[in-house]
Amino acid sequence: MVRLCSWGSRSSDWWENGPLPRAVAGAGDSGAGGRRRGGGRDWPAAEGAASRREALRTAMAAPRDRVAHLLRQLQRAACQCPSHSHTYSQAPGLSPSGKTTDYAFEMAVSNIRYGAGVTKEVGMDLQNMGAKNVCLMTDKNLSQLPPVQTVMDSFVKNGINFKVYDNVRVEPTDRSFMEAIEFARRGAFDAYVAMGGGSTIDTCKAANLYASSPDSDFLDYVNAPIGKGKPVTVPLKPLIAVPTTSGTGSETTGVAIFDYERLKVKTGIASRAIKPTLGLIDPLHTLYMPERVIANSGFDVLCHALESYTALPYHMRSPCPGNPITRPAYQGGNPISDIWAVHALRIVAKYLKRAVRNPDDLEARSNMHLASAFAGIGFGNAGVHLCHGMSYPISGLVKTYKAKDYNVDHPLVPHGLSVVLTSPAVFTFTAQMSPEHHLEMAEILEREKLKRKLHYAPLARAVGESSSKKEPTPALPGSQMLGLFWQTRCGNSYSIWMWMMA
């Protein structure tokens, strides 16, 4: 058995040679310089490993090229995914290095504090910041529940003056954003607290941004091609995010998503400058989430982890920014984001079903709350791709559908549900680009249980084993393992909920 480090058999390979394309990563013998993301792993140094690896590369070359071509086309066609593909907001021209594709990545994340009951500290945090006039943003449902009362009690105890804005819309629109912005501008606040799910936190980010830049037009900071995609250069006020759902990871990211009603599409604002100053992750708040809310939020975490782990690597993204300020927040797959994505996926695999089935399972719901933040750190710097891109027409064109357990006065397809619906088709397709990553993800998502349930040779080969012998094979179906996992467990992409309850 050969033990590989996170980046391959020789730790200097990454620094000396740069990363290999993902589809050739994870080679199995010690002399190949193979790279395996997501942590070290034991691999059998079986006879013929080199020939099998070469066969796999040859077999996968054409499909991989097609996937890479599509991902680059999506990158160029900004309107295909106006909130998760930000290269179109970059200034044109070569970088100082003269490269046309990027050569660097950077990590940006909010400060995070985790613990049961940590919400009680928010008043002290604001006092330490010197805040005198605070805006508390939430929604009408949550404003009637104990978590918001906990925040207000902390304000009063620490002498913090505040005003409450509880008109946040679940799945916000440009109109609801502008209403919150107007409230923030009138209030002249010197700090903000966002208490709720991703909709509340994103709304508060936008309110903070435009109140801090009062002369800006609404579309100035909205992603191109819908908006102008200008970089944020104004200083913002402190923002403390207190998430009450376990899905968006918005407490860690510099992104605010909304529906642009005139075009019936989702878009957003993306800038590291708008990320919260502090995220208070209090697992006690998750006990108030209904069954379907925790499930759909969990689907969002799941896809954040899967998509960021399979995103086009940062060194393949173009154009290369001419100035660091124009490097997008979602800059492509990178080794640090990969660590967070894999860790989040392991938590989801272990705890999501438990969190849905038992509303009193504090251990499961606490871990899903952490997984949301972990996945947020990953995708907040790597980005997501097709599942999220294709979710926008699903949710943006909804006319009558109202989801169970969502107490809202408007048609709504929950974000996590709209994202996960296309995941079987997406990962069947993207597996051709990086088969070893998809195999690793499928293994995490109960690989052994899948093998026991399915008794035909092609799928046995898909998980890397022949039905007649135990050594790995380079069989092409292995590249589609994750898609087969979803389709087999779910029957079709519209039966994900049934998989959850199985």
Short mmCIF file of N, CA and C in Angstrom, two decimals, residues 202-363:
data_model
loop_
_atom_site.label_atom_id
_atom_site.label_comp_id
_atom_site.label_asym_id
_atom_site.label_seq_id
_atom_site.Cartn_x
_atom_site.Cartn_y
_atom_site.Cartn_z
N ASP A 202 -28.59 38.12 2.91
CA ASP A 202 -28.31 38.76 1.62
C ASP A 202 -28.97 40.13 1.53
N THR A 203 -30.19 40.25 2.03
CA THR A 203 -30.87 41.54 2.02
C THR A 203 -30.11 42.56 2.85
N CYS A 204 -29.61 42.13 3.99
CA CYS A 204 -28.85 43.04 4.85
C CYS A 204 -27.53 43.45 4.21
N LYS A 205 -26.89 42.53 3.50
CA LYS A 205 -25.66 42.90 2.78
C LYS A 205 -25.93 44.01 1.78
N ALA A 206 -27.03 43.86 1.03
CA ALA A 206 -27.36 44.88 0.02
C ALA A 206 -27.71 46.20 0.69
N ALA A 207 -28.47 46.16 1.79
CA ALA A 207 -28.83 47.39 2.49
C ALA A 207 -27.60 48.11 3.00
N ASN A 208 -26.67 47.37 3.56
CA ASN A 208 -25.42 47.95 4.05
C ASN A 208 -24.63 48.59 2.92
N LEU A 209 -24.55 47.88 1.80
CA LEU A 209 -23.77 48.39 0.66
C LEU A 209 -24.34 49.70 0.12
N TYR A 210 -25.63 49.72 -0.17
CA TYR A 210 -26.19 50.90 -0.84
C TYR A 210 -26.42 52.05 0.14
N ALA A 211 -26.59 51.76 1.42
CA ALA A 211 -26.65 52.85 2.40
C ALA A 211 -25.28 53.49 2.57
N SER A 212 -24.24 52.70 2.37
CA SER A 212 -22.86 53.22 2.45
C SER A 212 -22.43 53.90 1.17
N SER A 213 -23.19 53.72 0.11
CA SER A 213 -22.89 54.33 -1.18
C SER A 213 -24.16 54.98 -1.71
N PRO A 214 -24.62 56.05 -1.06
CA PRO A 214 -25.96 56.60 -1.32
C PRO A 214 -26.15 57.16 -2.73
N ASP A 215 -25.08 57.50 -3.41
CA ASP A 215 -25.21 58.07 -4.75
C ASP A 215 -25.23 57.02 -5.84
N SER A 216 -25.08 55.75 -5.48
CA SER A 216 -25.01 54.69 -6.47
C SER A 216 -26.40 54.30 -6.96
N ASP A 217 -26.50 53.99 -8.24
CA ASP A 217 -27.71 53.42 -8.80
C ASP A 217 -27.77 51.95 -8.41
N PHE A 218 -28.96 51.38 -8.31
CA PHE A 218 -29.09 50.00 -7.85
C PHE A 218 -28.31 49.03 -8.74
N LEU A 219 -28.30 49.24 -10.04
CA LEU A 219 -27.64 48.31 -10.94
C LEU A 219 -26.12 48.48 -11.00
N ASP A 220 -25.60 49.49 -10.32
CA ASP A 220 -24.16 49.72 -10.38
C ASP A 220 -23.36 48.51 -9.91
N TYR A 221 -23.79 47.89 -8.83
CA TYR A 221 -23.03 46.78 -8.25
C TYR A 221 -23.59 45.40 -8.61
N VAL A 222 -24.71 45.38 -9.31
CA VAL A 222 -25.30 44.11 -9.71
C VAL A 222 -24.46 43.49 -10.82
N ASN A 223 -24.32 42.17 -10.77
CA ASN A 223 -23.48 41.47 -11.74
C ASN A 223 -23.91 41.76 -13.17
N ALA A 224 -22.91 41.97 -14.03
CA ALA A 224 -23.17 42.06 -15.46
C ALA A 224 -23.60 40.69 -15.97
N PRO A 225 -24.37 40.60 -17.03
CA PRO A 225 -24.78 41.68 -17.92
C PRO A 225 -26.04 42.42 -17.50
N ILE A 226 -26.69 41.98 -16.41
CA ILE A 226 -27.90 42.68 -15.97
C ILE A 226 -27.53 44.03 -15.39
N GLY A 227 -26.50 44.06 -14.55
CA GLY A 227 -26.02 45.30 -13.98
C GLY A 227 -24.66 45.67 -14.54
N LYS A 228 -24.02 46.64 -13.89
CA LYS A 228 -22.72 47.12 -14.37
C LYS A 228 -21.55 46.37 -13.75
N GLY A 229 -21.79 45.67 -12.66
CA GLY A 229 -20.72 44.88 -12.06
C GLY A 229 -19.54 45.68 -11.58
N LYS A 230 -19.78 46.89 -11.06
CA LYS A 230 -18.67 47.72 -10.60
C LYS A 230 -18.05 47.13 -9.33
N PRO A 231 -16.73 47.25 -9.17
CA PRO A 231 -16.11 46.81 -7.92
C PRO A 231 -16.53 47.73 -6.77
N VAL A 232 -16.65 47.14 -5.58
CA VAL A 232 -17.05 47.92 -4.40
C VAL A 232 -15.79 48.54 -3.80
N THR A 233 -15.76 49.87 -3.76
CA THR A 233 -14.59 50.57 -3.22
C THR A 233 -14.92 51.42 -2.00
N VAL A 234 -16.22 51.52 -1.66
CA VAL A 234 -16.61 52.34 -0.50
C VAL A 234 -16.49 51.52 0.77
N PRO A 235 -16.18 52.14 1.91
CA PRO A 235 -16.15 51.40 3.18
C PRO A 235 -17.56 51.11 3.67
N LEU A 236 -17.79 49.91 4.17
CA LEU A 236 -19.10 49.51 4.67
C LEU A 236 -19.12 49.47 6.19
N LYS A 237 -20.31 49.44 6.75
CA LYS A 237 -20.48 49.35 8.21
C LYS A 237 -20.33 47.89 8.65
N PRO A 238 -20.02 47.66 9.90
CA PRO A 238 -19.95 46.27 10.39
C PRO A 238 -21.30 45.57 10.26
N LEU A 239 -21.25 44.30 9.89
CA LEU A 239 -22.45 43.50 9.74
C LEU A 239 -22.22 42.16 10.46
N ILE A 240 -23.10 41.85 11.40
CA ILE A 240 -23.05 40.57 12.10
C ILE A 240 -24.19 39.71 11.58
N ALA A 241 -23.86 38.52 11.08
CA ALA A 241 -24.87 37.61 10.55
C ALA A 241 -25.11 36.49 11.56
N VAL A 242 -26.39 36.24 11.85
CA VAL A 242 -26.77 35.16 12.76
C VAL A 242 -27.69 34.22 11.99
N PRO A 243 -27.14 33.19 11.34
CA PRO A 243 -27.98 32.32 10.51
C PRO A 243 -28.90 31.43 11.35
N THR A 244 -30.11 31.25 10.87
CA THR A 244 -31.07 30.38 11.55
C THR A 244 -31.43 29.17 10.70
N THR A 245 -30.91 29.09 9.48
CA THR A 245 -31.07 27.91 8.64
C THR A 245 -29.69 27.32 8.36
N SER A 246 -29.67 26.14 7.80
CA SER A 246 -28.40 25.43 7.57
C SER A 246 -28.26 25.12 6.09
N GLY A 247 -28.07 26.15 5.29
CA GLY A 247 -28.02 25.91 3.85
C GLY A 247 -27.14 26.86 3.07
N THR A 248 -27.44 28.14 3.13
CA THR A 248 -26.81 29.07 2.19
C THR A 248 -25.34 29.34 2.49
N GLY A 249 -24.95 29.29 3.76
CA GLY A 249 -23.58 29.69 4.10
C GLY A 249 -23.33 31.16 3.90
N SER A 250 -24.42 31.96 3.82
CA SER A 250 -24.28 33.38 3.50
C SER A 250 -23.51 34.15 4.55
N GLU A 251 -23.43 33.60 5.77
CA GLU A 251 -22.67 34.27 6.82
C GLU A 251 -21.17 34.28 6.54
N THR A 252 -20.74 33.51 5.53
CA THR A 252 -19.31 33.42 5.23
C THR A 252 -18.93 34.06 3.90
N THR A 253 -19.91 34.45 3.09
CA THR A 253 -19.62 34.81 1.70
C THR A 253 -19.87 36.29 1.40
N GLY A 254 -19.30 36.74 0.30
CA GLY A 254 -19.51 38.10 -0.19
C GLY A 254 -20.46 38.13 -1.36
N VAL A 255 -21.58 37.44 -1.25
CA VAL A 255 -22.55 37.35 -2.34
C VAL A 255 -23.95 37.60 -1.80
N ALA A 256 -24.76 38.33 -2.55
CA ALA A 256 -26.16 38.57 -2.20
C ALA A 256 -27.01 38.28 -3.44
N ILE A 257 -27.90 37.31 -3.34
CA ILE A 257 -28.67 36.82 -4.48
C ILE A 257 -30.11 37.32 -4.40
N PHE A 258 -30.69 37.66 -5.56
CA PHE A 258 -32.08 38.11 -5.60
C PHE A 258 -32.69 37.82 -6.96
N ASP A 259 -34.02 37.87 -7.02
CA ASP A 259 -34.76 37.74 -8.28
C ASP A 259 -34.89 39.11 -8.91
N TYR A 260 -34.47 39.21 -10.16
CA TYR A 260 -34.67 40.45 -10.92
C TYR A 260 -35.99 40.29 -11.67
N GLU A 261 -37.02 40.92 -11.13
CA GLU A 261 -38.39 40.63 -11.55
C GLU A 261 -38.68 40.97 -13.01
N ARG A 262 -38.09 42.04 -13.50
CA ARG A 262 -38.41 42.46 -14.86
C ARG A 262 -38.02 41.40 -15.89
N LEU A 263 -36.89 40.71 -15.65
CA LEU A 263 -36.42 39.68 -16.58
C LEU A 263 -36.75 38.27 -16.11
N LYS A 264 -37.33 38.15 -14.90
CA LYS A 264 -37.66 36.85 -14.33
C LYS A 264 -36.43 35.94 -14.25
N VAL A 265 -35.34 36.50 -13.74
CA VAL A 265 -34.10 35.73 -13.56
C VAL A 265 -33.53 36.03 -12.18
N LYS A 266 -32.68 35.14 -11.73
CA LYS A 266 -31.92 35.41 -10.51
C LYS A 266 -30.57 35.98 -10.90
N THR A 267 -30.11 36.93 -10.13
CA THR A 267 -28.78 37.48 -10.30
C THR A 267 -28.30 37.86 -8.91
N GLY A 268 -27.30 38.71 -8.82
CA GLY A 268 -26.80 39.05 -7.50
C GLY A 268 -25.72 40.09 -7.52
N ILE A 269 -25.16 40.30 -6.35
CA ILE A 269 -24.03 41.20 -6.14
C ILE A 269 -22.92 40.35 -5.56
N ALA A 270 -21.74 40.44 -6.12
CA ALA A 270 -20.63 39.60 -5.66
C ALA A 270 -19.40 40.45 -5.42
N SER A 271 -19.01 40.55 -4.17
CA SER A 271 -17.80 41.30 -3.82
C SER A 271 -17.36 40.87 -2.43
N ARG A 272 -16.08 40.66 -2.27
CA ARG A 272 -15.57 40.32 -0.94
C ARG A 272 -15.89 41.42 0.07
N ALA A 273 -16.09 42.64 -0.41
CA ALA A 273 -16.32 43.77 0.49
C ALA A 273 -17.63 43.67 1.26
N ILE A 274 -18.60 42.90 0.74
CA ILE A 274 -19.91 42.87 1.40
C ILE A 274 -20.07 41.69 2.35
N LYS A 275 -19.05 40.86 2.48
CA LYS A 275 -19.19 39.72 3.39
C LYS A 275 -19.34 40.22 4.83
N PRO A 276 -20.08 39.47 5.65
CA PRO A 276 -20.27 39.90 7.04
C PRO A 276 -18.96 40.04 7.80
N THR A 277 -18.96 40.94 8.75
CA THR A 277 -17.79 41.09 9.62
C THR A 277 -17.64 39.89 10.53
N LEU A 278 -18.77 39.36 10.99
CA LEU A 278 -18.77 38.26 11.93
C LEU A 278 -20.01 37.40 11.69
N GLY A 279 -19.84 36.09 11.74
CA GLY A 279 -20.96 35.17 11.70
C GLY A 279 -21.08 34.45 13.03
N LEU A 280 -22.24 34.56 13.67
CA LEU A 280 -22.49 33.87 14.93
C LEU A 280 -23.33 32.62 14.63
N ILE A 281 -22.72 31.47 14.71
CA ILE A 281 -23.39 30.22 14.35
C ILE A 281 -23.84 29.53 15.62
N ASP A 282 -25.12 29.65 15.89
CA ASP A 282 -25.71 29.14 17.13
C ASP A 282 -26.64 27.97 16.79
N PRO A 283 -26.24 26.73 17.09
CA PRO A 283 -27.05 25.58 16.68
C PRO A 283 -28.43 25.52 17.32
N LEU A 284 -28.66 26.25 18.40
CA LEU A 284 -29.98 26.22 19.03
C LEU A 284 -31.06 26.75 18.11
N HIS A 285 -30.69 27.63 17.19
CA HIS A 285 -31.68 28.21 16.28
C HIS A 285 -32.23 27.18 15.30
N THR A 286 -31.47 26.13 15.04
CA THR A 286 -31.91 25.15 14.04
C THR A 286 -33.09 24.32 14.52
N LEU A 287 -33.36 24.32 15.81
CA LEU A 287 -34.46 23.53 16.35
C LEU A 287 -35.82 24.08 15.94
N TYR A 288 -35.85 25.29 15.38
CA TYR A 288 -37.11 25.90 14.96
C TYR A 288 -37.39 25.67 13.48
N MET A 289 -36.51 24.94 12.79
CA MET A 289 -36.73 24.71 11.36
C MET A 289 -37.67 23.53 11.12
N PRO A 290 -38.72 23.72 10.30
CA PRO A 290 -39.59 22.60 9.94
C PRO A 290 -38.85 21.57 9.09
N GLU A 291 -39.48 20.42 8.94
CA GLU A 291 -38.86 19.29 8.23
C GLU A 291 -38.41 19.64 6.83
N ARG A 292 -39.30 20.23 6.03
CA ARG A 292 -38.95 20.51 4.64
C ARG A 292 -37.91 21.62 4.52
N VAL A 293 -37.90 22.54 5.46
CA VAL A 293 -36.90 23.62 5.42
C VAL A 293 -35.52 23.05 5.67
N ILE A 294 -35.39 22.16 6.66
CA ILE A 294 -34.08 21.57 6.93
C ILE A 294 -33.64 20.70 5.76
N ALA A 295 -34.59 20.01 5.12
CA ALA A 295 -34.24 19.16 3.97
C ALA A 295 -33.76 20.00 2.79
N ASN A 296 -34.52 21.02 2.43
CA ASN A 296 -34.12 21.84 1.28
C ASN A 296 -32.85 22.63 1.56
N SER A 297 -32.69 23.08 2.80
CA SER A 297 -31.44 23.75 3.16
C SER A 297 -30.26 22.78 3.04
N GLY A 298 -30.49 21.54 3.46
CA GLY A 298 -29.44 20.54 3.36
C GLY A 298 -29.07 20.23 1.92
N PHE A 299 -30.06 20.23 1.02
CA PHE A 299 -29.76 20.03 -0.39
C PHE A 299 -28.84 21.13 -0.91
N ASP A 300 -29.03 22.35 -0.42
CA ASP A 300 -28.18 23.46 -0.84
C ASP A 300 -26.75 23.23 -0.37
N VAL A 301 -26.58 22.80 0.88
CA VAL A 301 -25.24 22.48 1.39
C VAL A 301 -24.60 21.39 0.53
N LEU A 302 -25.38 20.35 0.25
CA LEU A 302 -24.89 19.24 -0.55
C LEU A 302 -24.36 19.72 -1.89
N CYS A 303 -25.14 20.53 -2.60
CA CYS A 303 -24.72 20.99 -3.92
C CYS A 303 -23.59 22.01 -3.84
N HIS A 304 -23.58 22.84 -2.81
CA HIS A 304 -22.43 23.74 -2.63
C HIS A 304 -21.13 22.94 -2.56
N ALA A 305 -21.15 21.86 -1.77
CA ALA A 305 -19.94 21.06 -1.61
C ALA A 305 -19.58 20.34 -2.90
N LEU A 306 -20.56 19.68 -3.52
CA LEU A 306 -20.30 18.92 -4.74
C LEU A 306 -19.84 19.82 -5.88
N GLU A 307 -20.49 20.94 -6.06
CA GLU A 307 -20.16 21.81 -7.19
C GLU A 307 -18.81 22.51 -7.00
N SER A 308 -18.54 22.98 -5.80
CA SER A 308 -17.25 23.65 -5.61
C SER A 308 -16.10 22.67 -5.75
N TYR A 309 -16.31 21.41 -5.35
CA TYR A 309 -15.26 20.40 -5.46
C TYR A 309 -15.03 19.98 -6.90
N THR A 310 -16.01 20.19 -7.77
CA THR A 310 -15.87 19.82 -9.18
C THR A 310 -15.81 21.05 -10.08
N ALA A 311 -15.62 22.22 -9.51
CA ALA A 311 -15.54 23.44 -10.31
C ALA A 311 -14.27 23.45 -11.15
N LEU A 312 -14.32 24.17 -12.25
CA LEU A 312 -13.13 24.35 -13.09
C LEU A 312 -12.01 24.94 -12.24
N PRO A 313 -10.80 24.36 -12.26
CA PRO A 313 -9.72 24.87 -11.41
C PRO A 313 -9.39 26.33 -11.72
N TYR A 314 -8.96 27.04 -10.70
CA TYR A 314 -8.71 28.48 -10.84
C TYR A 314 -7.70 28.78 -11.92
N HIS A 315 -6.71 27.91 -12.13
CA HIS A 315 -5.66 28.18 -13.11
C HIS A 315 -6.12 27.95 -14.54
N MET A 316 -7.36 27.45 -14.71
CA MET A 316 -7.93 27.31 -16.04
C MET A 316 -8.94 28.41 -16.35
N ARG A 317 -9.20 29.29 -15.40
CA ARG A 317 -10.19 30.34 -15.59
C ARG A 317 -9.56 31.53 -16.30
N SER A 318 -10.31 32.11 -17.21
CA SER A 318 -9.85 33.29 -17.92
C SER A 318 -10.98 34.32 -17.95
N PRO A 319 -10.68 35.61 -18.12
CA PRO A 319 -9.33 36.15 -18.28
C PRO A 319 -8.62 36.30 -16.94
N CYS A 320 -7.32 36.44 -17.03
CA CYS A 320 -6.55 36.72 -15.83
C CYS A 320 -6.74 38.19 -15.46
N PRO A 321 -7.06 38.48 -14.20
CA PRO A 321 -7.34 39.88 -13.84
C PRO A 321 -6.11 40.77 -13.99
N GLY A 322 -6.34 41.97 -14.50
CA GLY A 322 -5.26 42.93 -14.61
C GLY A 322 -4.95 43.62 -13.30
N ASN A 323 -5.89 43.51 -12.34
CA ASN A 323 -5.73 44.12 -11.03
C ASN A 323 -6.36 43.18 -10.01
N PRO A 324 -5.74 42.99 -8.85
CA PRO A 324 -6.33 42.05 -7.87
C PRO A 324 -7.77 42.36 -7.48
N ILE A 325 -8.17 43.63 -7.53
CA ILE A 325 -9.53 43.97 -7.12
C ILE A 325 -10.57 43.39 -8.06
N THR A 326 -10.17 43.04 -9.28
CA THR A 326 -11.10 42.48 -10.25
C THR A 326 -11.08 40.95 -10.28
N ARG A 327 -10.27 40.34 -9.43
CA ARG A 327 -10.32 38.87 -9.33
C ARG A 327 -11.66 38.49 -8.71
N PRO A 328 -12.44 37.63 -9.36
CA PRO A 328 -13.79 37.34 -8.87
C PRO A 328 -13.79 36.63 -7.53
N ALA A 329 -14.88 36.81 -6.79
CA ALA A 329 -15.01 36.09 -5.53
C ALA A 329 -15.05 34.60 -5.77
N TYR A 330 -15.77 34.18 -6.82
CA TYR A 330 -15.84 32.77 -7.18
C TYR A 330 -14.79 32.53 -8.27
N GLN A 331 -13.62 32.09 -7.85
CA GLN A 331 -12.47 32.11 -8.75
C GLN A 331 -12.07 30.75 -9.30
N GLY A 332 -12.80 29.70 -8.95
CA GLY A 332 -12.48 28.37 -9.45
C GLY A 332 -11.94 27.46 -8.36
N GLY A 333 -11.95 26.17 -8.65
CA GLY A 333 -11.48 25.18 -7.69
C GLY A 333 -10.06 25.47 -7.23
N ASN A 334 -9.80 25.24 -5.96
CA ASN A 334 -8.48 25.49 -5.39
C ASN A 334 -8.29 24.57 -4.19
N PRO A 335 -7.06 24.34 -3.77
CA PRO A 335 -6.82 23.32 -2.74
C PRO A 335 -7.44 23.64 -1.39
N ILE A 336 -7.60 24.90 -1.05
CA ILE A 336 -8.18 25.23 0.26
C ILE A 336 -9.69 25.02 0.24
N SER A 337 -10.35 25.49 -0.81
CA SER A 337 -11.79 25.26 -0.93
C SER A 337 -12.12 23.78 -0.95
N ASP A 338 -11.26 22.99 -1.59
CA ASP A 338 -11.50 21.55 -1.66
C ASP A 338 -11.58 20.91 -0.28
N ILE A 339 -10.72 21.34 0.62
CA ILE A 339 -10.71 20.78 1.97
C ILE A 339 -12.06 21.02 2.65
N TRP A 340 -12.56 22.24 2.55
CA TRP A 340 -13.84 22.58 3.18
C TRP A 340 -14.99 21.85 2.52
N ALA A 341 -14.96 21.72 1.20
CA ALA A 341 -16.05 21.05 0.48
C ALA A 341 -16.14 19.58 0.88
N VAL A 342 -15.02 18.89 0.93
CA VAL A 342 -15.03 17.47 1.28
C VAL A 342 -15.48 17.27 2.72
N HIS A 343 -15.01 18.13 3.62
CA HIS A 343 -15.41 18.00 5.02
C HIS A 343 -16.91 18.24 5.17
N ALA A 344 -17.44 19.24 4.48
CA ALA A 344 -18.88 19.50 4.54
C ALA A 344 -19.67 18.31 4.00
N LEU A 345 -19.18 17.71 2.92
CA LEU A 345 -19.89 16.59 2.32
C LEU A 345 -19.94 15.40 3.28
N ARG A 346 -18.88 15.15 4.01
CA ARG A 346 -18.88 14.06 4.98
C ARG A 346 -19.93 14.30 6.07
N ILE A 347 -20.06 15.53 6.50
CA ILE A 347 -21.05 15.85 7.53
C ILE A 347 -22.46 15.65 6.98
N VAL A 348 -22.70 16.12 5.75
CA VAL A 348 -24.02 15.96 5.14
C VAL A 348 -24.38 14.48 5.03
N ALA A 349 -23.44 13.68 4.57
CA ALA A 349 -23.70 12.25 4.41
C ALA A 349 -24.07 11.60 5.73
N LYS A 350 -23.52 12.07 6.82
CA LYS A 350 -23.75 11.45 8.12
C LYS A 350 -24.99 11.99 8.82
N TYR A 351 -25.27 13.29 8.68
CA TYR A 351 -26.25 13.91 9.55
C TYR A 351 -27.51 14.44 8.89
N LEU A 352 -27.55 14.60 7.56
CA LEU A 352 -28.71 15.27 6.96
C LEU A 352 -30.00 14.50 7.20
N LYS A 353 -30.00 13.20 6.95
CA LYS A 353 -31.23 12.43 7.15
C LYS A 353 -31.69 12.50 8.60
N ARG A 354 -30.76 12.40 9.53
CA ARG A 354 -31.12 12.48 10.94
C ARG A 354 -31.75 13.83 11.27
N ALA A 355 -31.17 14.89 10.73
CA ALA A 355 -31.67 16.23 11.02
C ALA A 355 -33.09 16.42 10.51
N VAL A 356 -33.41 15.79 9.37
CA VAL A 356 -34.75 15.89 8.80
C VAL A 356 -35.75 15.07 9.60
N ARG A 357 -35.36 13.86 9.94
CA ARG A 357 -36.29 12.92 10.56
C ARG A 357 -36.64 13.28 12.00
N ASN A 358 -35.71 13.88 12.72
CA ASN A 358 -35.93 14.14 14.14
C ASN A 358 -35.64 15.61 14.45
N PRO A 359 -36.67 16.41 14.63
CA PRO A 359 -36.45 17.85 14.89
C PRO A 359 -35.75 18.12 16.22
N ASP A 360 -35.70 17.14 17.10
CA ASP A 360 -35.05 17.34 18.39
C ASP A 360 -33.62 16.80 18.43
N ASP A 361 -33.12 16.33 17.28
CA ASP A 361 -31.76 15.79 17.23
C ASP A 361 -30.77 16.94 17.13
N LEU A 362 -30.39 17.47 18.29
CA LEU A 362 -29.52 18.64 18.31
C LEU A 362 -28.14 18.33 17.74
N GLU A 363 -27.65 17.13 17.94
CA GLU A 363 -26.35 16.78 17.39
C GLU A 363 -26.36 16.86 15.87
#
